[in-house]
Coordinates of C-alpha atoms and ligand atoms in Angstrom, one line a residue:
M1 CA 139.5 119.3 82.8
I2 CA 141.0 122.9 82.7
V3 CA 143.7 122.4 85.4
T4 CA 144.6 126.1 87.0
L5 CA 148.0 126.8 88.5
Q6 CA 149.1 129.4 91.9
A7 CA 149.1 132.9 90.2
G8 CA 153.0 133.4 88.9
I9 CA 154.0 129.9 88.3
G10 CA 155.3 129.7 84.7
K11 CA 154.6 127.6 81.6
E12 CA 158.1 126.2 82.1
D13 CA 157.3 125.4 85.9
A14 CA 158.7 121.7 87.2
R15 CA 154.9 122.0 89.5
V16 CA 153.0 122.4 85.3
E17 CA 155.4 119.6 84.1
A18 CA 154.1 117.7 86.7
V19 CA 150.6 118.5 85.7
V20 CA 151.1 117.6 82.4
A21 CA 153.2 114.2 83.1
L22 CA 150.0 112.7 85.7
A23 CA 147.4 113.7 82.1
E24 CA 149.6 111.9 80.0
A25 CA 150.5 108.8 82.1
N26 CA 146.6 108.2 83.2
G27 CA 146.5 108.8 79.1
L28 CA 145.0 112.7 78.5
A29 CA 146.7 114.8 75.7
P30 CA 147.8 118.6 77.5
Q31 CA 148.2 121.6 76.2
V32 CA 150.2 123.7 78.2
R33 CA 149.1 128.5 78.2
E34 CA 150.7 131.0 79.9
V35 CA 148.5 134.4 80.6
A36 CA 151.1 137.3 81.3
G37 CA 149.7 139.7 83.2
A38 CA 152.4 142.9 84.2
N39 CA 152.7 141.0 87.8
I40 CA 152.2 138.1 87.8
S41 CA 151.9 134.9 85.3
V42 CA 149.0 132.5 85.0
T43 CA 148.7 129.4 84.1
E44 CA 146.3 126.4 82.6
V45 CA 146.8 123.8 81.5
Y46 CA 143.9 122.3 79.0
L47 CA 143.2 118.2 79.4
T48 CA 141.6 116.1 76.5
D49 CA 140.7 112.9 75.1
G50 CA 143.9 111.1 74.1
P51 CA 143.6 107.6 74.2
K52 CA 141.2 108.1 77.0
A53 CA 139.0 109.4 78.4
T54 CA 139.4 113.0 80.9
A55 CA 135.9 111.3 82.5
A56 CA 138.0 108.8 83.9
M57 CA 140.3 111.6 85.5
Y58 CA 139.6 111.9 88.8
P59 CA 139.9 115.7 89.1
E60 CA 141.1 115.3 93.4
H61 CA 144.5 113.5 91.9
M62 CA 145.4 116.9 90.3
F63 CA 144.6 118.7 93.3
R64 CA 146.8 116.3 95.5
L65 CA 149.7 118.1 93.4
E66 CA 151.8 120.9 94.4
G67 CA 150.8 124.0 92.6
V68 CA 147.2 123.7 91.7
D69 CA 144.5 126.1 92.3
N70 CA 141.8 125.0 91.0
V71 CA 140.0 122.0 88.1
R72 CA 137.4 122.8 87.1
R73 CA 135.3 120.2 84.5
V74 CA 133.9 121.5 81.0
T75 CA 131.6 118.4 79.5
P76 CA 128.2 118.7 80.9
S77 CA 127.8 115.2 82.9
A78 CA 130.6 115.9 85.1
V79 CA 131.5 118.7 85.5
S80 CA 132.4 119.0 89.0
L81 CA 129.5 120.6 91.4
K82 CA 131.1 118.0 94.1
A83 CA 133.0 120.6 97.0
G84 CA 136.0 120.0 98.2
N85 CA 139.6 121.3 98.0
G86 CA 138.4 123.1 100.8
A87 CA 137.2 125.5 98.7
K88 CA 134.9 129.0 100.8
P89 CA 130.9 128.2 100.7
H90 CA 129.3 129.7 97.1
H91 CA 127.1 132.2 97.7
V92 CA 124.7 133.4 95.1
K93 CA 123.9 137.5 95.6
V94 CA 120.5 137.6 94.4
G95 CA 119.3 141.5 94.7
R96 CA 121.2 142.9 97.4
V97 CA 121.2 140.2 99.0
M98 CA 124.1 136.9 99.6
F99 CA 122.3 133.5 99.5
G100 CA 124.9 130.3 101.1
N101 CA 124.6 127.1 103.4
D102 CA 126.6 129.1 105.5
L103 CA 124.4 132.3 105.5
P104 CA 120.7 133.5 107.7
C105 CA 118.1 132.5 106.1
Q106 CA 116.4 134.2 103.0
L107 CA 112.7 134.1 103.1
I108 CA 111.0 133.9 99.3
V109 CA 106.6 134.2 99.1
G110 CA 103.8 134.8 96.7
P111 CA 100.9 133.4 95.5
C112 CA 101.8 129.8 93.4
T113 CA 99.9 131.4 90.0
V114 CA 100.5 135.2 89.1
D115 CA 96.6 136.9 89.4
R116 CA 94.4 140.4 88.7
H117 CA 95.4 140.5 92.6
I118 CA 99.1 139.9 92.9
D119 CA 99.4 143.8 93.2
R120 CA 97.9 143.9 96.2
L121 CA 99.8 141.2 97.4
V122 CA 102.6 142.7 96.9
G123 CA 101.7 145.6 98.3
N124 CA 100.7 144.1 101.6
L125 CA 104.0 142.3 101.8
V126 CA 105.8 144.5 101.0
S127 CA 104.6 147.3 103.6
E128 CA 102.9 145.4 106.0
H129 CA 105.6 142.7 106.0
G130 CA 108.8 143.7 105.0
V131 CA 108.7 141.0 101.8
K132 CA 112.1 141.5 99.3
F133 CA 111.9 138.3 97.5
V134 CA 108.9 137.5 95.7
R135 CA 107.5 134.3 93.8
G136 CA 105.1 134.1 91.3
G137 CA 104.7 131.5 88.9
C138 CA 103.4 133.0 85.1
W139 CA 103.0 129.7 82.9
K140 CA 102.3 126.8 85.3
P141 CA 103.4 123.5 84.4
R142 CA 100.2 121.1 85.2
S143 CA 99.2 117.8 85.4
S144 CA 96.1 117.7 83.3
A145 CA 96.4 118.5 80.2
Y146 CA 93.1 120.5 80.4
A147 CA 94.1 122.3 83.6
F148 CA 94.7 126.3 83.9
P149 CA 98.5 126.5 82.8
G150 CA 99.0 130.5 84.0
F151 CA 98.5 134.1 82.8
G152 CA 101.4 133.4 80.6
E153 CA 103.3 136.5 80.3
Q154 CA 100.2 138.7 81.3
A155 CA 100.9 137.0 84.6
V156 CA 104.6 137.9 84.1
E157 CA 103.7 142.5 83.2
W158 CA 101.7 142.0 86.7
L159 CA 104.6 140.1 88.1
L160 CA 107.5 142.7 87.2
S161 CA 104.4 145.8 87.6
A162 CA 104.0 145.3 91.1
A163 CA 107.7 144.2 92.8
K164 CA 108.7 148.3 90.6
A165 CA 106.2 150.0 91.9
H166 CA 106.6 148.3 95.8
G167 CA 110.1 148.2 95.3
V168 CA 110.8 144.5 95.6
E169 CA 114.7 143.6 95.5
A170 CA 114.1 140.2 93.5
V171 CA 110.8 138.3 91.5
F172 CA 111.5 134.8 91.2
L173 CA 108.8 132.6 88.5
E174 CA 109.4 129.5 87.0
V175 CA 110.1 128.9 83.1
I176 CA 109.5 126.0 81.0
D177 CA 110.7 126.8 77.5
T178 CA 113.8 128.4 75.9
S179 CA 110.9 131.4 74.8
H180 CA 110.3 132.3 77.8
L181 CA 113.8 133.8 78.4
D182 CA 113.0 136.5 76.0
A183 CA 109.8 137.3 76.7
V184 CA 111.2 137.8 80.9
R185 CA 113.7 140.3 78.8
R186 CA 111.6 141.9 77.2
I187 CA 109.4 142.6 79.6
R188 CA 110.9 143.5 82.3
D189 CA 112.3 146.2 79.9
Q190 CA 109.3 147.3 78.9
V191 CA 107.8 147.9 82.9
G192 CA 111.5 149.1 84.0
Y193 CA 112.5 146.6 86.7
A194 CA 115.3 147.2 87.6
G195 CA 115.1 144.8 90.8
Q196 CA 116.4 141.2 90.2
I197 CA 114.8 137.9 88.5
V198 CA 116.0 134.1 89.7
L199 CA 114.5 132.1 87.2
W200 CA 113.4 128.5 88.8
I201 CA 113.6 125.5 87.0
G202 CA 109.9 123.4 88.1
A203 CA 109.9 120.2 89.8
R204 CA 108.1 118.8 86.1
T205 CA 111.0 120.0 83.9
G206 CA 113.6 118.7 82.4
N207 CA 114.3 119.7 79.8
L208 CA 117.5 119.6 78.0
T209 CA 117.6 123.0 76.4
L210 CA 116.5 124.7 78.5
L211 CA 119.1 123.9 80.7
R212 CA 121.8 124.4 78.9
A213 CA 120.3 127.9 77.4
L214 CA 120.2 129.2 81.2
G215 CA 123.2 128.4 80.9
M216 CA 124.2 130.7 77.9
Q217 CA 123.0 133.6 80.1
N218 CA 124.4 135.3 83.0
E219 CA 121.6 137.6 84.2
F220 CA 119.5 135.2 85.9
V221 CA 119.5 134.0 89.0
V222 CA 118.6 130.1 88.5
M223 CA 116.7 127.9 91.3
L224 CA 116.7 124.1 90.6
K225 CA 113.9 122.2 92.0
N226 CA 114.5 118.5 92.7
P227 CA 113.0 116.6 90.2
I228 CA 109.3 115.4 90.8
D229 CA 110.5 111.5 90.6
G230 CA 114.4 112.5 90.5
S231 CA 117.1 111.3 92.8
I232 CA 119.8 114.1 94.4
G233 CA 121.4 112.6 90.9
Q234 CA 119.4 113.5 88.4
W235 CA 119.5 116.7 90.6
V236 CA 122.6 117.6 90.5
T237 CA 122.5 116.4 86.2
N238 CA 119.9 119.2 85.4
A239 CA 122.0 121.8 87.2
E240 CA 125.5 120.6 85.3
F241 CA 123.6 121.1 82.0
V242 CA 123.2 125.6 83.7
V243 CA 126.8 125.3 84.9
A244 CA 128.2 123.9 81.5
G245 CA 125.6 125.6 79.9
E246 CA 125.9 124.4 75.4
R247 CA 129.5 122.7 73.8
Y248 CA 130.7 122.7 70.8
F249 CA 132.0 119.4 69.0
D250 CA 133.9 119.6 66.3
D251 CA 133.3 117.0 63.0
D252 CA 135.5 114.2 64.9
V253 CA 133.4 114.8 67.7
R254 CA 135.8 116.4 69.9
L255 CA 135.3 119.0 72.5
D256 CA 135.9 122.4 71.6
I257 CA 137.6 123.7 73.8
Q258 CA 137.8 127.1 72.9
R259 CA 134.6 127.7 71.7
S260 CA 133.0 125.7 75.1
L261 CA 134.9 127.0 77.6
R262 CA 134.2 130.7 78.6
Q263 CA 130.6 129.5 79.1
G264 CA 128.0 128.0 82.4
N265 CA 126.1 130.1 85.2
D266 CA 127.3 129.5 88.3
Q267 CA 123.9 132.1 89.7
I268 CA 122.6 128.6 90.9
L269 CA 120.2 127.5 94.0
F270 CA 118.9 124.6 94.5
C271 CA 115.0 124.3 96.0
A272 CA 114.0 120.7 98.0
R273 CA 109.9 120.7 97.2
G274 CA 109.2 116.7 98.3
V275 CA 109.1 113.7 96.6
Q276 CA 106.3 111.8 94.8
H277 CA 104.8 108.9 97.0
H278 CA 102.0 106.2 96.8
D279 CA 100.5 106.3 100.5
T280 CA 97.1 108.0 99.4
A281 CA 96.1 107.8 103.6
S282 CA 99.8 110.3 104.1
L283 CA 98.6 113.5 104.4
Y284 CA 101.4 115.0 103.0
R285 CA 101.0 115.7 98.4
F286 CA 104.5 113.7 98.3
A287 CA 107.0 113.2 100.4
P288 CA 109.0 115.9 102.2
R289 CA 112.6 114.8 101.7
H290 CA 114.8 117.2 103.9
D291 CA 117.2 115.4 104.3
M292 CA 117.6 116.0 100.7
I293 CA 119.5 119.4 101.8
D294 CA 121.3 117.7 103.9
A295 CA 123.0 115.2 101.2
I296 CA 123.5 118.8 99.1
R297 CA 124.6 120.6 102.0
A298 CA 127.1 117.9 102.7
G299 CA 128.7 117.2 99.1
Y300 CA 128.1 120.5 96.9
W301 CA 128.7 124.0 96.6
V302 CA 125.1 124.7 95.9
P303 CA 123.5 127.3 98.6
V304 CA 119.9 124.4 98.4
G305 CA 116.5 126.0 100.4
L306 CA 112.9 124.5 101.2
D307 CA 110.1 124.3 99.9
P308 CA 107.7 123.3 102.3
S309 CA 104.5 124.0 100.7
H310 CA 103.9 121.3 97.6
S311 CA 105.1 118.7 100.4
A312 CA 102.7 119.2 102.8
G313 CA 100.1 120.3 100.1
T314 CA 97.4 122.0 102.7
M315 CA 96.8 123.9 105.8
V316 CA 95.1 122.1 107.9
N317 CA 95.9 120.9 110.8
D318 CA 98.5 124.0 110.1
L319 CA 100.7 120.9 108.1
V320 CA 102.7 123.8 105.6
I321 CA 103.4 125.7 109.0
R322 CA 105.2 122.4 110.4
N323 CA 106.4 121.6 107.0
L324 CA 108.8 124.1 107.9
E325 CA 109.6 123.9 110.9
A326 CA 110.7 120.4 110.5
G327 CA 112.8 121.4 107.2
L328 CA 114.5 123.9 109.6
V329 CA 116.6 121.4 111.4
H330 CA 117.6 121.0 108.4
L331 CA 119.1 124.3 108.6
P332 CA 118.2 125.8 104.8
A333 CA 119.8 128.9 103.0
F334 CA 116.1 130.2 102.3
V335 CA 112.5 129.4 102.6
L336 CA 110.2 129.0 99.2
L337 CA 107.2 129.5 100.6
E338 CA 103.6 129.9 99.1
V339 CA 100.6 132.6 99.8
A340 CA 97.9 134.3 99.8
L341 CA 95.8 137.1 100.6
D342 CA 93.3 136.1 103.4
N343 CA 89.9 136.2 101.4
V344 CA 91.4 135.0 97.1
K345 CA 90.6 132.1 97.2
P346 CA 94.2 130.7 94.8
L347 CA 93.9 130.0 91.1
C348 CA 96.5 126.8 91.6
D349 CA 97.3 124.8 95.1
A350 CA 94.9 126.7 97.2
A351 CA 94.8 124.8 99.6
Q352 CA 98.4 125.1 100.7
A353 CA 98.5 129.5 100.1
V354 CA 99.6 130.7 103.8
P355 CA 97.0 133.2 104.9
L356 CA 99.1 136.4 105.6
S357 CA 97.6 136.9 108.6
R358 CA 100.1 133.4 110.0
L359 CA 102.7 134.8 107.4
R360 CA 104.5 137.3 110.6
Q361 CA 104.1 133.9 112.4
V362 CA 106.5 132.7 110.1
Q363 CA 109.0 135.8 109.1
K364 CA 109.6 135.4 113.6
M365 CA 110.1 131.6 113.5
I366 CA 112.8 132.0 110.6
F367 CA 113.9 135.7 112.0
R368 CA 114.6 133.0 115.5
H369 CA 115.8 130.4 113.8
N370 CA 118.8 132.7 112.6
E371 CA 119.3 133.9 115.5
V372 CA 119.7 130.8 116.8
M373 CA 122.0 130.0 114.4
G374 CA 124.1 133.2 114.6
G375 CA 124.4 132.7 117.9
Ligands
PEP1 C1 105.4 126.5 92.9 O1 106.7 125.8 92.8 O2 104.6 126.9 92.8 C2 105.3 125.1 91.5 C3 105.0 124.5 90.4 O3 106.8 124.6 91.7 P1 106.8 122.4 91.7 O4 107.5 121.9 90.7 O5 107.7 122.4 92.7 O6 106.0 121.5 91.1
MN2 MN1 102.0 125.5 93.8

């Protein structure tokens, strides 16, 4: 845990002594460091396990002390995604646009799975609909070992080439293996795509090595879908691995603060996509759980969006669109929606794709929602 004092408070200040005293009283080992600049100095108190573990100390107790500016946890199980201390809402820059829980709802659209028609689709999205953000699955985690797993690197190349050709501001794509980070970097550089890339973690991925790897870089924003069968707690825990990054321990299994500290990636987004249910009579493929958006908005600083496609699972009776409309009530920071060309059958999740001929209706819905919320 690191306690940062307000700028200008020096090492010898009584307010630093109060932090040290409280830490010692809680069985922790405090170490004070001061960085003196030309005009101000910043003092931090690093708290490591003493007779008691830092995990047992509540950051709120430190926040209450006079002169404390910030309290951060550094171990993954305890990195605090909790909103608190009157902190401003966290904004994440995607392309040139800020995403945030207090900002207008953004729309990201594209195919479930990238295929050879992607250039035509992206061209239409940009020129006919003014779309800025495009999604596209390249590596697809499937529930059946025999199902099509996506075109992989070939799909990344198609998608980023189309994004470059049509001036897409940001591309969202899913990664399921650590090696995909380097593959995306390499293909982005080959293709020369200069826009933003958001890498997302799907509902079926809980790979901690991958989450840590995403936490050890800052060039890609990371979006985490909620675990398919998981709870909000599991979702937050997965995100903590990204926010914490890799940690290093010495031979005595003590956290090496120097090496571990300046890691982690807080450029993260959450996306609520519904959870597994067992009611075969329901039209919905997954239970929507839009309430997850409220829980995240209320308790955590991460911008949280909505994927109405996967829970509805079908456009029969316009289910995806009505599910989206219902989700807007919960004030998502963005909507991630699967769309398809009207005359081409998508490779995956065909039943839930919103045809392009309906996209304007969706855009109007979100535009009106933003107007009402902004006014
Ligand atoms: C998707 O967005 O296409 C996808 C596979 O999502 P999820 O991981 O939520 O099922
Ligand atoms: Mn899909």
